[in-house]
Structures are given as C-alpha cells and as structure tokens.
CSV table of C-alpha atoms in Angstrom, one decimal:
chain,number,residue,atom,x,y,z
A,1045,MET,CA,-36.5,-48.0,38.1
A,1046,ARG,CA,-37.0,-48.9,34.1
A,1047,ALA,CA,-38.2,-52.7,35.6
A,1048,SER,CA,-40.8,-51.0,38.4
A,1049,THR,CA,-42.6,-48.9,36.4
A,1050,VAL,CA,-45.6,-50.2,34.4
A,1051,THR,CA,-45.6,-47.9,30.5
A,1052,LEU,CA,-48.0,-46.6,30.7
A,1053,PRO,CA,-50.3,-46.1,27.6
A,1054,LEU,CA,-49.3,-43.1,25.1
A,1055,LEU,CA,-50.9,-40.0,24.9
A,1056,ALA,CA,-51.7,-40.1,21.5
A,1057,LEU,CA,-53.8,-43.2,22.6
A,1058,LEU,CA,-56.7,-41.0,23.9
A,1059,ALA,CA,-56.5,-38.9,20.6
A,1060,THR,CA,-59.5,-39.7,18.8
A,1061,GLY,CA,-57.5,-39.6,15.1
A,1062,CYS,CA,-55.9,-37.1,13.2
A,1063,GLU,CA,-57.4,-35.5,10.1
A,1064,ARG,CA,-54.4,-35.0,8.2
A,1065,MET,CA,-53.2,-37.4,5.5
A,1066,PRO,CA,-49.5,-38.6,6.5
A,1067,GLU,CA,-48.0,-37.0,3.9
A,1068,ASP,CA,-49.2,-34.0,5.0
A,1069,PRO,CA,-46.5,-30.9,7.2
A,1070,VAL,CA,-46.5,-30.2,10.5
A,1071,PHE,CA,-44.6,-27.4,11.9
A,1072,MET,CA,-42.6,-27.2,15.1
A,1073,TYR,CA,-41.9,-23.2,16.0
A,1074,GLY,CA,-39.4,-21.5,18.6
A,1075,GLU,CA,-36.3,-19.8,19.3
A,1076,VAL,CA,-32.8,-19.7,20.5
A,1077,LYS,CA,-31.0,-17.8,22.7
A,1078,HIS,CA,-27.5,-17.6,23.8
A,1079,ALA,CA,-27.1,-18.0,27.8
A,1080,ASP,CA,-27.5,-14.6,28.2
A,1081,GLY,CA,-31.3,-14.0,26.6
A,1082,SER,CA,-30.0,-12.5,23.5
A,1083,PRO,CA,-31.2,-14.1,19.9
A,1084,ALA,CA,-29.6,-16.9,18.8
A,1085,GLY,CA,-29.6,-15.8,14.8
A,1086,SER,CA,-28.0,-18.1,12.3
A,1087,THR,CA,-27.6,-20.8,14.3
A,1088,PRO,CA,-27.6,-24.4,12.8
A,1089,LEU,CA,-30.1,-26.5,14.2
A,1090,ARG,CA,-31.0,-30.8,14.9
A,1091,VAL,CA,-33.5,-32.5,14.2
A,1092,ASP,CA,-33.8,-36.0,15.4
A,1093,ARG,CA,-36.4,-38.3,16.0
A,1094,ALA,CA,-36.9,-42.1,17.6
A,1095,LEU,CA,-39.4,-44.7,16.7
A,1096,ASP,CA,-41.2,-46.0,19.2
A,1097,THR,CA,-41.3,-50.2,17.7
A,1098,ALA,CA,-42.7,-51.5,21.3
A,1099,ASN,CA,-45.5,-54.4,20.3
A,1100,ASP,CA,-47.5,-53.9,23.8
A,1101,LEU,CA,-47.6,-50.8,25.9
A,1102,LEU,CA,-47.6,-53.3,29.0
A,1103,ALA,CA,-44.1,-54.3,28.6
A,1104,VAL,CA,-42.3,-53.8,31.8
A,1105,GLU,CA,-38.6,-53.3,30.1
A,1106,GLY,CA,-40.2,-49.5,29.5
A,1107,ARG,CA,-39.0,-48.1,26.0
A,1108,VAL,CA,-35.0,-47.3,25.1
A,1109,TRP,CA,-35.7,-44.5,22.5
A,1110,ASN,CA,-32.2,-45.4,19.6
A,1111,TYR,CA,-32.4,-41.7,18.0
A,1112,GLU,CA,-31.1,-41.0,14.5
A,1113,PRO,CA,-31.1,-38.0,12.5
A,1114,TYR,CA,-34.1,-36.8,10.4
A,1115,SER,CA,-33.9,-33.3,9.4
A,1116,GLU,CA,-31.4,-29.9,10.2
A,1117,GLY,CA,-32.8,-26.2,10.3
A,1118,LEU,CA,-31.3,-22.5,10.8
A,1119,THR,CA,-32.1,-20.2,13.1
A,1120,GLU,CA,-33.1,-16.3,11.2
A,1121,ALA,CA,-31.7,-13.1,12.9
A,1122,SER,CA,-34.0,-12.6,15.2
A,1123,GLY,CA,-33.3,-16.6,16.6
A,1124,ARG,CA,-36.7,-17.3,15.6
A,1125,PHE,CA,-37.4,-20.6,13.1
A,1126,THR,CA,-40.2,-23.0,11.8
A,1127,LEU,CA,-39.1,-26.9,11.1
A,1128,GLU,CA,-41.5,-29.6,9.7
A,1129,ALA,CA,-42.3,-32.7,10.3
A,1130,LEU,CA,-44.5,-35.0,7.8
A,1131,SER,CA,-48.3,-35.6,9.9
A,1132,GLY,CA,-46.9,-40.1,8.9
A,1133,ASP,CA,-43.7,-39.6,11.1
A,1134,THR,CA,-45.0,-38.3,14.4
A,1135,GLN,CA,-46.6,-41.5,15.0
A,1136,TYR,CA,-47.6,-45.0,14.2
A,1137,GLU,CA,-51.2,-46.5,13.6
A,1138,GLY,CA,-52.1,-50.1,13.7
A,1139,TYR,CA,-53.3,-53.3,15.7
A,1140,PHE,CA,-51.2,-54.9,18.4
A,1141,PRO,CA,-51.7,-58.3,18.6
A,1142,GLU,CA,-50.0,-58.8,21.6
A,1143,GLY,CA,-52.6,-56.5,23.5
A,1144,GLY,CA,-55.6,-57.7,21.2
A,1145,TYR,CA,-56.1,-53.8,20.4
A,1146,TYR,CA,-55.6,-51.3,17.5
A,1147,GLY,CA,-54.1,-47.6,19.0
A,1148,TYR,CA,-51.7,-45.5,18.4
A,1149,LEU,CA,-47.6,-44.8,19.3
A,1150,GLN,CA,-45.9,-41.9,19.6
A,1151,HIS,CA,-43.0,-41.3,18.1
A,1152,ARG,CA,-40.5,-39.2,19.8
A,1153,PHE,CA,-38.2,-35.9,18.8
A,1154,ARG,CA,-35.7,-33.9,20.0
A,1155,VAL,CA,-34.4,-30.2,18.6
A,1156,TYR,CA,-30.6,-29.1,19.9
A,1157,PRO,CA,-28.6,-26.5,18.8
A,1158,PRO,CA,-24.5,-27.2,19.3
A,1159,LEU,CA,-22.7,-26.8,22.2
A,1160,ASP,CA,-21.1,-23.2,22.9
A,1161,GLU,CA,-17.4,-22.8,22.8
A,1162,GLY,CA,-17.0,-23.5,26.7
A,1163,GLY,CA,-19.6,-26.6,26.3
A,1164,ASN,CA,-23.1,-26.0,27.7
A,1165,GLY,CA,-25.9,-27.0,25.5
A,1166,ILE,CA,-29.4,-27.5,25.9
A,1167,PHE,CA,-32.0,-29.8,24.1
A,1168,VAL,CA,-36.3,-30.2,24.3
A,1169,ALA,CA,-37.3,-33.8,23.3
A,1170,PHE,CA,-40.6,-34.4,22.6
A,1171,SER,CA,-43.5,-36.2,21.3
A,1172,PHE,CA,-46.2,-34.5,19.7
A,1173,TYR,CA,-48.7,-34.5,16.3
A,1174,ASP,CA,-49.9,-31.6,14.7
A,1175,ASP,CA,-48.3,-28.0,14.8
A,1176,VAL,CA,-46.5,-26.9,18.4
A,1177,GLU,CA,-44.4,-24.1,20.0
A,1178,LEU,CA,-41.5,-25.6,21.4
A,1179,PRO,CA,-39.7,-24.1,24.7
A,1180,PRO,CA,-37.0,-21.5,23.9
A,1181,LEU,CA,-33.8,-23.3,23.7
A,1182,GLN,CA,-31.6,-20.8,25.9
A,1183,ARG,CA,-28.7,-22.5,26.6
A,1184,TRP,CA,-26.9,-22.3,30.4
A,1185,ASP,CA,-24.0,-20.5,31.8
A,1186,SER,CA,-24.0,-22.9,35.1
A,1187,GLY,CA,-20.3,-21.3,36.0
A,1188,LEU,CA,-19.9,-25.0,37.2
A,1189,ALA,CA,-15.8,-25.0,39.2
A,1190,VAL,CA,-14.3,-26.9,41.0
A,1191,GLY,CA,-13.6,-25.4,44.9
A,1192,PRO,CA,-11.4,-26.2,48.2
A,1193,GLY,CA,-12.2,-29.3,49.7
A,1194,PRO,CA,-13.5,-30.2,46.7
A,1195,SER,CA,-16.2,-28.6,46.2
A,1196,LEU,CA,-18.7,-27.8,43.0
A,1197,THR,CA,-20.0,-24.4,43.2
A,1198,PHE,CA,-22.4,-23.2,40.0
A,1199,ALA,CA,-25.2,-20.7,39.2
A,1200,PRO,CA,-29.2,-21.1,39.7
A,1201,THR,CA,-30.2,-23.1,37.6
A,1202,PRO,CA,-32.8,-21.4,34.9
A,1203,PRO,CA,-36.7,-21.1,35.4
A,1204,ALA,CA,-39.3,-23.1,33.8
A,1205,PRO,CA,-40.2,-22.6,30.3
A,1206,ARG,CA,-43.0,-19.7,30.0
A,1207,THR,CA,-46.1,-21.2,28.4
A,1208,PRO,CA,-47.2,-19.5,25.4
A,1209,PRO,CA,-50.0,-17.9,24.9
A,1210,SER,CA,-51.4,-20.2,22.3
A,1211,ALA,CA,-51.1,-23.2,24.5
A,1212,THR,CA,-53.2,-24.2,27.9
A,1213,VAL,CA,-51.2,-27.1,30.3
A,1214,PRO,CA,-53.0,-29.4,32.3
A,1215,GLU,CA,-54.7,-29.4,35.5
A,1216,ILE,CA,-56.0,-31.3,38.2
A,1217,MET,CA,-58.8,-32.1,40.9
A,1218,GLN,CA,-58.0,-32.2,44.7
A,1219,GLY,CA,-60.6,-33.3,46.0
A,1220,ASN,CA,-63.8,-30.5,46.2
A,1221,GLU,CA,-61.3,-27.6,45.0
A,1222,GLU,CA,-60.3,-25.5,42.7
A,1223,PRO,CA,-58.8,-27.4,39.4
A,1224,VAL,CA,-54.5,-26.5,40.3
A,1225,LEU,CA,-53.1,-26.0,36.8
A,1226,VAL,CA,-49.9,-27.5,36.0
A,1227,PRO,CA,-47.2,-26.0,34.4
A,1228,PRO,CA,-44.1,-27.5,33.5
A,1229,SER,CA,-42.0,-28.4,36.7
A,1230,THR,CA,-38.8,-25.9,37.5
A,1231,PRO,CA,-35.6,-27.1,36.8
A,1232,GLU,CA,-33.3,-28.3,39.8
A,1233,PRO,CA,-29.5,-29.1,39.6
A,1234,VAL,CA,-28.8,-32.6,39.2
A,1235,VAL,CA,-25.0,-33.1,39.9
A,1236,GLN,CA,-23.3,-36.3,38.2
A,1237,LEU,CA,-19.3,-37.2,38.8
A,1238,HIS,CA,-18.2,-39.3,35.3
A,1239,GLY,CA,-15.5,-42.2,35.3
A,1240,GLY,CA,-14.6,-44.0,32.5
A,1241,ASP,CA,-17.1,-47.1,32.8
A,1242,GLY,CA,-19.9,-45.5,34.5
A,1243,LEU,CA,-21.3,-42.7,37.0
A,1244,VAL,CA,-19.1,-42.4,40.0
A,1245,TRP,CA,-22.4,-40.1,41.4
A,1246,GLN,CA,-25.6,-38.9,41.3
A,1247,GLN,CA,-27.1,-35.7,43.0
A,1248,GLU,CA,-30.5,-34.6,42.6
A,1249,HIS,CA,-31.3,-31.7,44.1
A,1250,ALA,CA,-27.6,-30.7,44.9
A,1251,ALA,CA,-26.9,-27.4,46.1
A,1252,SER,CA,-24.5,-25.0,45.5
A,1253,PRO,CA,-21.0,-25.6,47.0
A,1254,TRP,CA,-21.7,-28.9,47.4
A,1255,ALA,CA,-18.9,-31.0,48.7
A,1256,LEU,CA,-17.8,-34.4,47.9
A,1257,SER,CA,-17.2,-36.8,50.3
A,1258,PRO,CA,-13.6,-38.2,50.5
A,1259,TYR,CA,-15.5,-41.9,50.5
A,1260,VAL,CA,-17.5,-41.0,47.1
A,1261,LEU,CA,-14.1,-40.0,44.6
A,1262,GLU,CA,-12.3,-43.4,46.7
A,1263,ASP,CA,-9.6,-43.8,44.6
A,1264,PHE,CA,-11.0,-43.2,41.2
A,1265,GLY,CA,-8.5,-41.1,39.0
A,1266,GLY,CA,-9.7,-39.2,35.8
A,1267,VAL,CA,-13.4,-38.4,37.9
A,1268,GLU,CA,-15.1,-35.8,36.0
A,1269,ALA,CA,-18.2,-33.2,37.3
A,1270,GLN,CA,-21.2,-31.8,35.6
A,1271,VAL,CA,-24.3,-30.5,36.5
A,1272,ARG,CA,-27.7,-31.1,35.1
A,1273,ALA,CA,-30.7,-29.6,35.4
A,1274,VAL,CA,-34.4,-30.8,33.7
A,1275,SER,CA,-37.9,-29.4,33.4
A,1276,VAL,CA,-40.8,-31.5,31.9
A,1277,GLY,CA,-44.4,-30.4,31.3
A,1278,GLN,CA,-47.5,-30.3,28.5
A,1279,TRP,CA,-48.6,-27.9,26.3
A,1280,TYR,CA,-51.9,-28.1,24.6
A,1281,PHE,CA,-52.5,-26.2,21.4
A,1282,GLU,CA,-55.8,-25.6,19.7
A,1283,PRO,CA,-56.0,-23.5,16.7
A,1284,LEU,CA,-59.1,-21.7,14.9
A,1285,ALA,CA,-57.0,-23.7,11.3
A,1286,ALA,CA,-55.4,-26.6,12.4
A,1287,GLU,CA,-55.7,-29.6,14.0
A,1288,GLY,CA,-55.4,-29.3,18.0
A,1289,SER,CA,-52.0,-30.9,19.5
A,1290,THR,CA,-50.1,-32.2,22.9
A,1291,LEU,CA,-46.8,-31.2,23.1
A,1292,THR,CA,-45.6,-33.7,25.8
A,1293,PHE,CA,-41.8,-32.7,26.2
A,1294,ARG,CA,-38.4,-32.9,28.5
A,1295,GLN,CA,-36.2,-29.7,28.4
A,1296,GLU,CA,-32.8,-30.3,30.0
A,1297,TRP,CA,-29.9,-28.2,29.8
A,1298,ARG,CA,-26.6,-29.3,30.6
A,1299,SER,CA,-23.0,-27.7,31.7
A,1300,PRO,CA,-19.3,-28.9,30.6
A,1301,ARG,CA,-17.3,-31.6,32.7
A,1302,VAL,CA,-15.0,-30.6,34.6
A,1303,PRO,CA,-11.4,-32.9,35.8
A,1304,LEU,CA,-11.3,-33.9,39.8
A,1305,PRO,CA,-8.2,-34.6,42.0
A,1306,ALA,CA,-8.0,-38.6,41.7
A,1307,GLY,CA,-9.4,-40.2,45.3
A,1308,THR,CA,-7.4,-41.0,48.2
A,1309,LEU,CA,-9.3,-44.3,49.9
A,1310,ARG,CA,-9.8,-47.8,48.5
A,1311,PRO,CA,-12.1,-49.7,50.4
A,1312,VAL,CA,-11.7,-53.0,52.6
A,1313,SER,CA,-14.0,-55.0,49.8
A,1314,ARG,CA,-12.2,-54.5,47.0
A,1315,GLY,CA,-11.8,-57.5,44.1
A,1316,MET,CA,-13.9,-59.6,46.5
A,1317,PRO,CA,-16.5,-62.1,45.8
A,1318,CYS,CA,-20.2,-62.2,46.0
A,1319,SER,CA,-23.1,-63.8,45.9
A,1320,PRO,CA,-25.2,-64.7,44.0
A,1321,ALA,CA,-22.4,-64.1,40.9
A,1322,PRO,CA,-22.5,-64.0,37.6
A,1323,VAL,CA,-21.2,-67.1,36.0
A,1324,ASP,CA,-17.4,-67.0,34.9
A,1325,ARG,CA,-16.2,-63.9,36.1
A,1326,PRO,CA,-15.1,-62.1,39.5
A,1327,CYS,CA,-17.8,-60.2,41.2
A,1328,PRO,CA,-18.7,-56.9,39.0
A,1329,TYR,CA,-19.9,-55.2,42.1
A,1330,THR,CA,-16.6,-55.2,43.8
A,1331,ASP,CA,-13.6,-54.7,41.3
A,1332,GLY,CA,-13.8,-50.9,41.1
A,1333,LYS,CA,-15.6,-50.4,37.9
A,1334,LEU,CA,-18.7,-48.6,37.8
A,1335,GLU,CA,-20.8,-50.5,35.2
A,1336,ALA,CA,-24.3,-51.2,36.5
A,1337,VAL,CA,-24.5,-55.0,35.8
A,1338,LEU,CA,-28.1,-57.1,35.8
A,1339,THR,CA,-28.2,-58.7,39.4
A,1340,ARG,CA,-29.9,-62.0,37.8
A,1341,PRO,CA,-27.9,-62.5,34.1
A,1342,GLU,CA,-30.3,-62.2,31.1
A,1343,GLY,CA,-31.5,-66.4,30.4
A,1344,GLU,CA,-30.8,-67.4,33.3
A,1345,GLN,CA,-33.8,-69.2,35.0
A,1346,GLY,CA,-35.7,-67.9,37.4
A,1347,ASP,CA,-37.1,-64.0,38.0
A,1348,ASP,CA,-35.2,-62.1,35.9
A,1349,LEU,CA,-36.1,-58.8,37.6
A,1350,GLY,CA,-33.2,-59.4,40.0
A,1351,VAL,CA,-32.7,-60.7,43.2
A,1352,GLU,CA,-33.6,-60.7,46.9
A,1353,ALA,CA,-29.9,-59.6,48.5
A,1354,LEU,CA,-26.4,-59.3,47.7
A,1355,THR,CA,-23.7,-60.9,49.8
A,1356,PHE,CA,-20.2,-59.2,49.5
A,1357,SER,CA,-17.4,-61.8,51.6
A,1358,LEU,CA,-14.2,-60.3,52.8
A,1359,ASN,CA,-10.8,-62.2,53.7
A,1360,THR,CA,-10.3,-61.7,57.0
A,1361,PRO,CA,-13.2,-60.2,59.4
A,1362,ALA,CA,-13.4,-56.4,59.6
A,1363,ARG,CA,-14.7,-53.4,61.7
A,1364,LEU,CA,-16.9,-51.5,59.1
A,1365,ARG,CA,-17.4,-47.7,59.3
A,1366,ARG,CA,-18.9,-46.7,56.4
A,1367,VAL,CA,-20.3,-48.2,52.7
A,1368,VAL,CA,-20.8,-46.6,49.6
A,1369,VAL,CA,-23.6,-47.9,47.1
A,1370,ARG,CA,-23.9,-46.6,43.7
A,1371,ASN,CA,-25.9,-47.0,41.0
A,1372,LEU,CA,-28.3,-49.3,42.2
A,1373,GLU,CA,-31.7,-50.3,40.9
A,1374,GLY,CA,-34.7,-52.0,42.5
A,1375,THR,CA,-38.7,-53.1,42.0
A,1376,LEU,CA,-39.5,-50.5,44.2
A,1377,GLY,CA,-39.3,-47.4,42.6
A,1378,TYR,CA,-42.8,-47.2,42.5
A,1379,GLN,CA,-42.4,-46.5,46.5
A,1380,GLY,CA,-41.7,-42.8,47.6
A,1381,ARG,CA,-39.7,-44.2,50.0
A,1382,ILE,CA,-37.7,-47.4,50.5
A,1383,ARG,CA,-35.2,-48.7,52.4
A,1384,LEU,CA,-31.6,-50.2,52.5
A,1385,VAL,CA,-30.9,-52.6,54.5
A,1386,LEU,CA,-27.4,-54.3,55.5
A,1387,GLU,CA,-26.4,-56.7,57.8
A,1388,GLY,CA,-23.0,-58.6,59.0
A,1389,SER,CA,-22.0,-62.0,59.9
A,1390,VAL,CA,-19.1,-63.9,61.0
A,1391,ASP,CA,-19.8,-66.8,59.5
A,1392,GLY,CA,-22.9,-66.0,57.6
A,1393,GLY,CA,-24.7,-68.1,59.5
A,1394,GLU,CA,-26.8,-65.6,62.5
A,1395,TRP,CA,-27.2,-61.7,60.5
A,1396,ALA,CA,-26.9,-58.7,63.1
A,1397,PRO,CA,-27.3,-55.2,61.7
A,1398,LEU,CA,-25.7,-52.3,60.6
A,1399,GLY,CA,-27.2,-50.2,59.1
A,1400,SER,CA,-30.7,-49.4,58.1
A,1401,PHE,CA,-31.2,-46.2,55.5
A,1402,THR,CA,-34.1,-44.5,54.0
A,1403,VAL,CA,-34.2,-43.0,50.8
A,1404,VAL,CA,-36.6,-40.6,49.2
A,1405,ASN,CA,-37.4,-41.9,45.3
A,1406,PHE,CA,-40.5,-39.4,45.4
A,1407,ASP,CA,-42.6,-37.1,47.1
A,1408,ARG,CA,-45.2,-38.8,47.8
A,1409,ASP,CA,-47.9,-36.4,48.5
A,1410,ASP,CA,-47.3,-33.9,45.1
A,1411,PRO,CA,-50.0,-34.2,43.2
A,1412,THR,CA,-48.2,-32.7,40.3
A,1413,ARG,CA,-46.4,-36.3,39.9
A,1414,TYR,CA,-49.2,-38.3,38.0
A,1415,ILE,CA,-48.7,-35.0,34.9
A,1416,TYR,CA,-45.2,-35.0,35.3
A,1417,GLN,CA,-44.8,-39.1,34.5
A,1418,PHE,CA,-45.7,-38.9,31.1
A,1419,SER,CA,-43.0,-36.4,30.2
A,1420,LEU,CA,-40.5,-38.7,32.0
A,1421,LEU,CA,-41.5,-42.1,31.4
A,1422,ASP,CA,-38.2,-43.3,29.7
A,1423,THR,CA,-36.5,-40.3,28.5
A,1424,ASP,CA,-33.7,-40.6,30.9
A,1425,THR,CA,-31.6,-40.9,27.0
A,1426,ASP,CA,-32.9,-38.5,25.8
A,1427,SER,CA,-30.0,-36.4,25.5
A,1428,PRO,CA,-27.6,-35.9,22.1
A,1429,PHE,CA,-24.5,-35.2,24.6
A,1430,ASP,CA,-24.3,-36.9,27.6
A,1431,GLY,CA,-25.2,-40.5,29.6
A,1432,PRO,CA,-28.8,-41.3,31.2
A,1433,MET,CA,-30.5,-39.0,33.5
A,1434,GLU,CA,-32.3,-41.4,35.3
A,1435,LEU,CA,-35.0,-38.9,37.3
A,1436,TYR,CA,-38.8,-40.3,37.5
A,1437,THR,CA,-37.2,-43.4,39.8
A,1438,PRO,CA,-34.1,-42.5,40.1
A,1439,HIS,CA,-31.3,-45.4,41.3
A,1440,VAL,CA,-30.4,-45.4,44.7
A,1441,PHE,CA,-26.6,-43.9,45.7
A,1442,LEU,CA,-25.6,-44.3,49.2
A,1443,ASP,CA,-22.9,-42.5,51.4
A,1444,ALA,CA,-23.3,-43.5,54.7
A,1445,PRO,CA,-21.6,-44.5,57.9
A,1446,LEU,CA,-22.5,-48.4,59.5
A,1447,THR,CA,-23.3,-49.0,63.3
A,1448,GLY,CA,-21.8,-52.7,63.6
A,1449,GLU,CA,-19.3,-52.9,66.7
A,1450,LEU,CA,-18.3,-56.2,65.4
A,1451,PRO,CA,-15.5,-57.2,63.2
A,1452,VAL,CA,-17.6,-59.2,60.1
A,1453,ARG,CA,-16.6,-61.3,57.4
A,1454,HIS,CA,-20.0,-61.0,55.8
A,1455,VAL,CA,-22.6,-57.5,54.7
A,1456,ARG,CA,-25.6,-58.9,53.2
A,1457,LEU,CA,-27.1,-55.8,51.5
A,1458,ARG,CA,-31.4,-56.1,50.7
A,1459,MET,CA,-34.2,-53.9,49.8
A,1460,THR,CA,-37.3,-53.2,51.3
A,1461,SER,CA,-40.3,-51.0,51.2
A,1462,GLU,CA,-39.7,-47.8,54.0
A,1463,GLU,CA,-42.0,-49.8,57.2
A,1464,GLY,CA,-40.6,-53.0,55.8
A,1465,SER,CA,-43.4,-55.1,55.4
A,1466,LEU,CA,-42.5,-55.3,51.3
A,1467,THR,CA,-39.1,-57.1,50.2
A,1468,GLY,CA,-38.1,-55.5,47.0
A,1469,LEU,CA,-35.3,-57.3,44.6
A,1470,LEU,CA,-32.5,-55.8,43.6
A,1471,TRP,CA,-32.1,-55.1,39.5
A,1472,ARG,CA,-29.1,-53.5,38.4
A,1473,LEU,CA,-26.2,-52.3,40.3
A,1474,GLY,CA,-23.4,-51.1,39.3
A,1475,GLU,CA,-20.6,-50.3,43.1
A,1476,VAL,CA,-20.8,-51.9,46.6
A,1477,SER,CA,-17.7,-50.2,48.5
A,1478,LEU,CA,-16.4,-51.1,52.1
A,1479,PHE,CA,-14.3,-49.5,54.7
A,1480,GLU,CA,-13.0,-49.9,57.5
C-alpha cells in the first residue's frame, strides 16, 4: 500500500545524463496484433503522458499519475508502428530543495489501441529516455463467462512479453552462484468484482473456474466481474548510433465486464457504529457502500497513517460465524505476511479471540521482487480503461469463518506482523461485514 512503501529514487537518477537536446526526437517502436495473433493494421493508437511533479523522491504517500493526451498514431498494414516524443518531454531535470540534491524525474507514458468490439483491451505504461521497443500489444480473448454457483471461467493468460533481440534484461546475484536473468514477469489472472461505488472483491492468482462465495456477494446488486492480467519488467537498449535507454514497463490485459446475480446475504453489522469513526458521519465501514475511506480523516491531529484498531458495535449480542473484510490498506505492506486479528467482547472490557488470519502479501523468498518493484511502484492507476489495481503491496480482501463460541456485542479488528511482534496501522478501509 502506498503509505507503507518508501518511494524509491527513479531509474533516471542512476543515469549519467543524456546528450540529446530537449527538442530532439526519441522514438517508440512496436506492433499491434489481434487476439488471434494476426497483424492489426490501420489501428489507431493513443499516447498519454503523466508528469512526475514530486518535490521529494522519498515521499511516503507515493505518486499518483495524472495522464493527459500527448499524441496519436496509426499502425501500418503489418501492425508495426513508430511513435515520436521529444527528449525533453520524457523527464525533468533540476534541483530538489526538499531533498537537497540535483537529479532527474522520469515522466510516465502509456500507449494503447481502443477496446475491441468485445471489450477486450491492452495497454503498456512505461518510463524511458531514449529510443525503445515496446512489448507487442496483442489483446487477450479471455472468454470470461459466468457459470453455475455462480462461478467464473476464463482462458489462460497470455505469455510474458518476449524480450526483443535488441534488448537485455536485468540480472540478480544469489550468493556465489552465476547471475540469473530476470525477464518480464509471467502474467497471472486477477479477478475483480466491481460495485457501483467501489471494489466488492479482488483475487490475485485466481484459477478458472473460480467460485464466488455468497458472503463475498453479500446483498449487493449490479455487481460486475472482470479478469485482468499484468506483466512487468525492464529492458535495456544500447544501440550503436544512439544513447542507451531503459524501458521500465507495466503491460496489462483486460476482459470485458460481465454481470453477476445479486447477492442475498445481509450482515448483522450493516449500519452499525464503529470507533474511531469520521466526525459528523455514520460509520463508513458498515454502511454497505464500497468506497475505501481513510481511518483517520485528513487534518485530524495524530498519526495520519491510520489507527491501531477499529471496533464495531452491534445492537444486540450475536454469535458471529463469518467476517468479510474488503479493500483494507495497512502500514505493514512491506511484510511478506501479515496477520489480521479479530476479537470479541460483550461489554468492551474483556476481549476473547474470534479469529486470527494470515494474509500473504508477497513471496519473501522471491529475489526478482527487487527488480519488479521498479515497474510496480505507484502504477496501480495506470489503466486508461479501468480503476486501480494495486499489486506491489496488495490490499487485503478476506472472507473467513469465525471461531468464537459466545455471543458478542463488540468486535475489534487489528493488524500485526505474522508472528505478532509488530503492530500495524489500519490506514484505509472499504467495508467490514459480520454474519451470524
């Protein structure tokens, strides 16, 4: 999550500088293909650019890229294309008084064709500073469909982009072993369920068929399902007659959205108060709305990164059997595994365990994470078609049984490291639902 991740200095800071003048052209090469692999000739292309206006490269809030139209293009009959930008438009060079250094900030670009007739789409978002070849833009025919249960079925994801012959990939060293090459990551399906005002659910590493829990659907109506896939990576180009350039990219495929049947389960926590809660409004985490809301409103005194716990109060004691947590961001996103702890109480004095759940943020033993982080940090809003999808430090979505045997009136939610030695802060939350 954004609040827990220190934004790393961008790759341009590592460059020794560019000899091109700001008004010199730089080029982006690539090709567009239909889902069946045939060339997509005469296909219009959009090029958008987002300016990096950060004054402090170590800002804990990270970056939010605001894309604006930059240029347009058209593929040749072969599906190939060449797009042009000005060298001075790819980065900012100057002095940063907050950090006390002189450096570079790379602006961000994205290139994409329009959605096809079925609603399938693809884009690539990236930073660069000289001539580069982009990953092929081949749409994915996901075949997303709703089956009995309900369940979702979809086709295997596309393969990772093949590194062009003119590019090299990063290497990592593991002890005294030979260097290991790090090509672009293999795309894995991510299922998203969209409500009218936010995410109902997000499931990474989903497998087809994927069954929908009735507790996940709750009593929401108008929910739409979608499957997306992402590959990230770095390519380095060092042509003989031009400056070298690093392409750091996030490529994403998206399916159309398909409607789901309305849910039928209403939680006993609906409309119940919580503490602490935003001033002058009902609890936003039990209201049946899905917007993710800061746990500590901006401007309120205290730690602006969240609260240590949230307590939910029922009208009458209930024996709780299920909890669903939606779209939770905390300050332990840098931990490979965290733990969500739920406790119950009759009077708010003594607390008894209701459940303790391990949440896997990422594989702590994966050495490629250090390479891929450059392509994933602050890229969750890259899509020109859909809402955010955070994958570097995924938001928590939890659907789990509770084990308490006695009725409780108050329920407390906390976050810790897996072994319990660190206490995390709850920073932003969509919804918490408690079921009897």
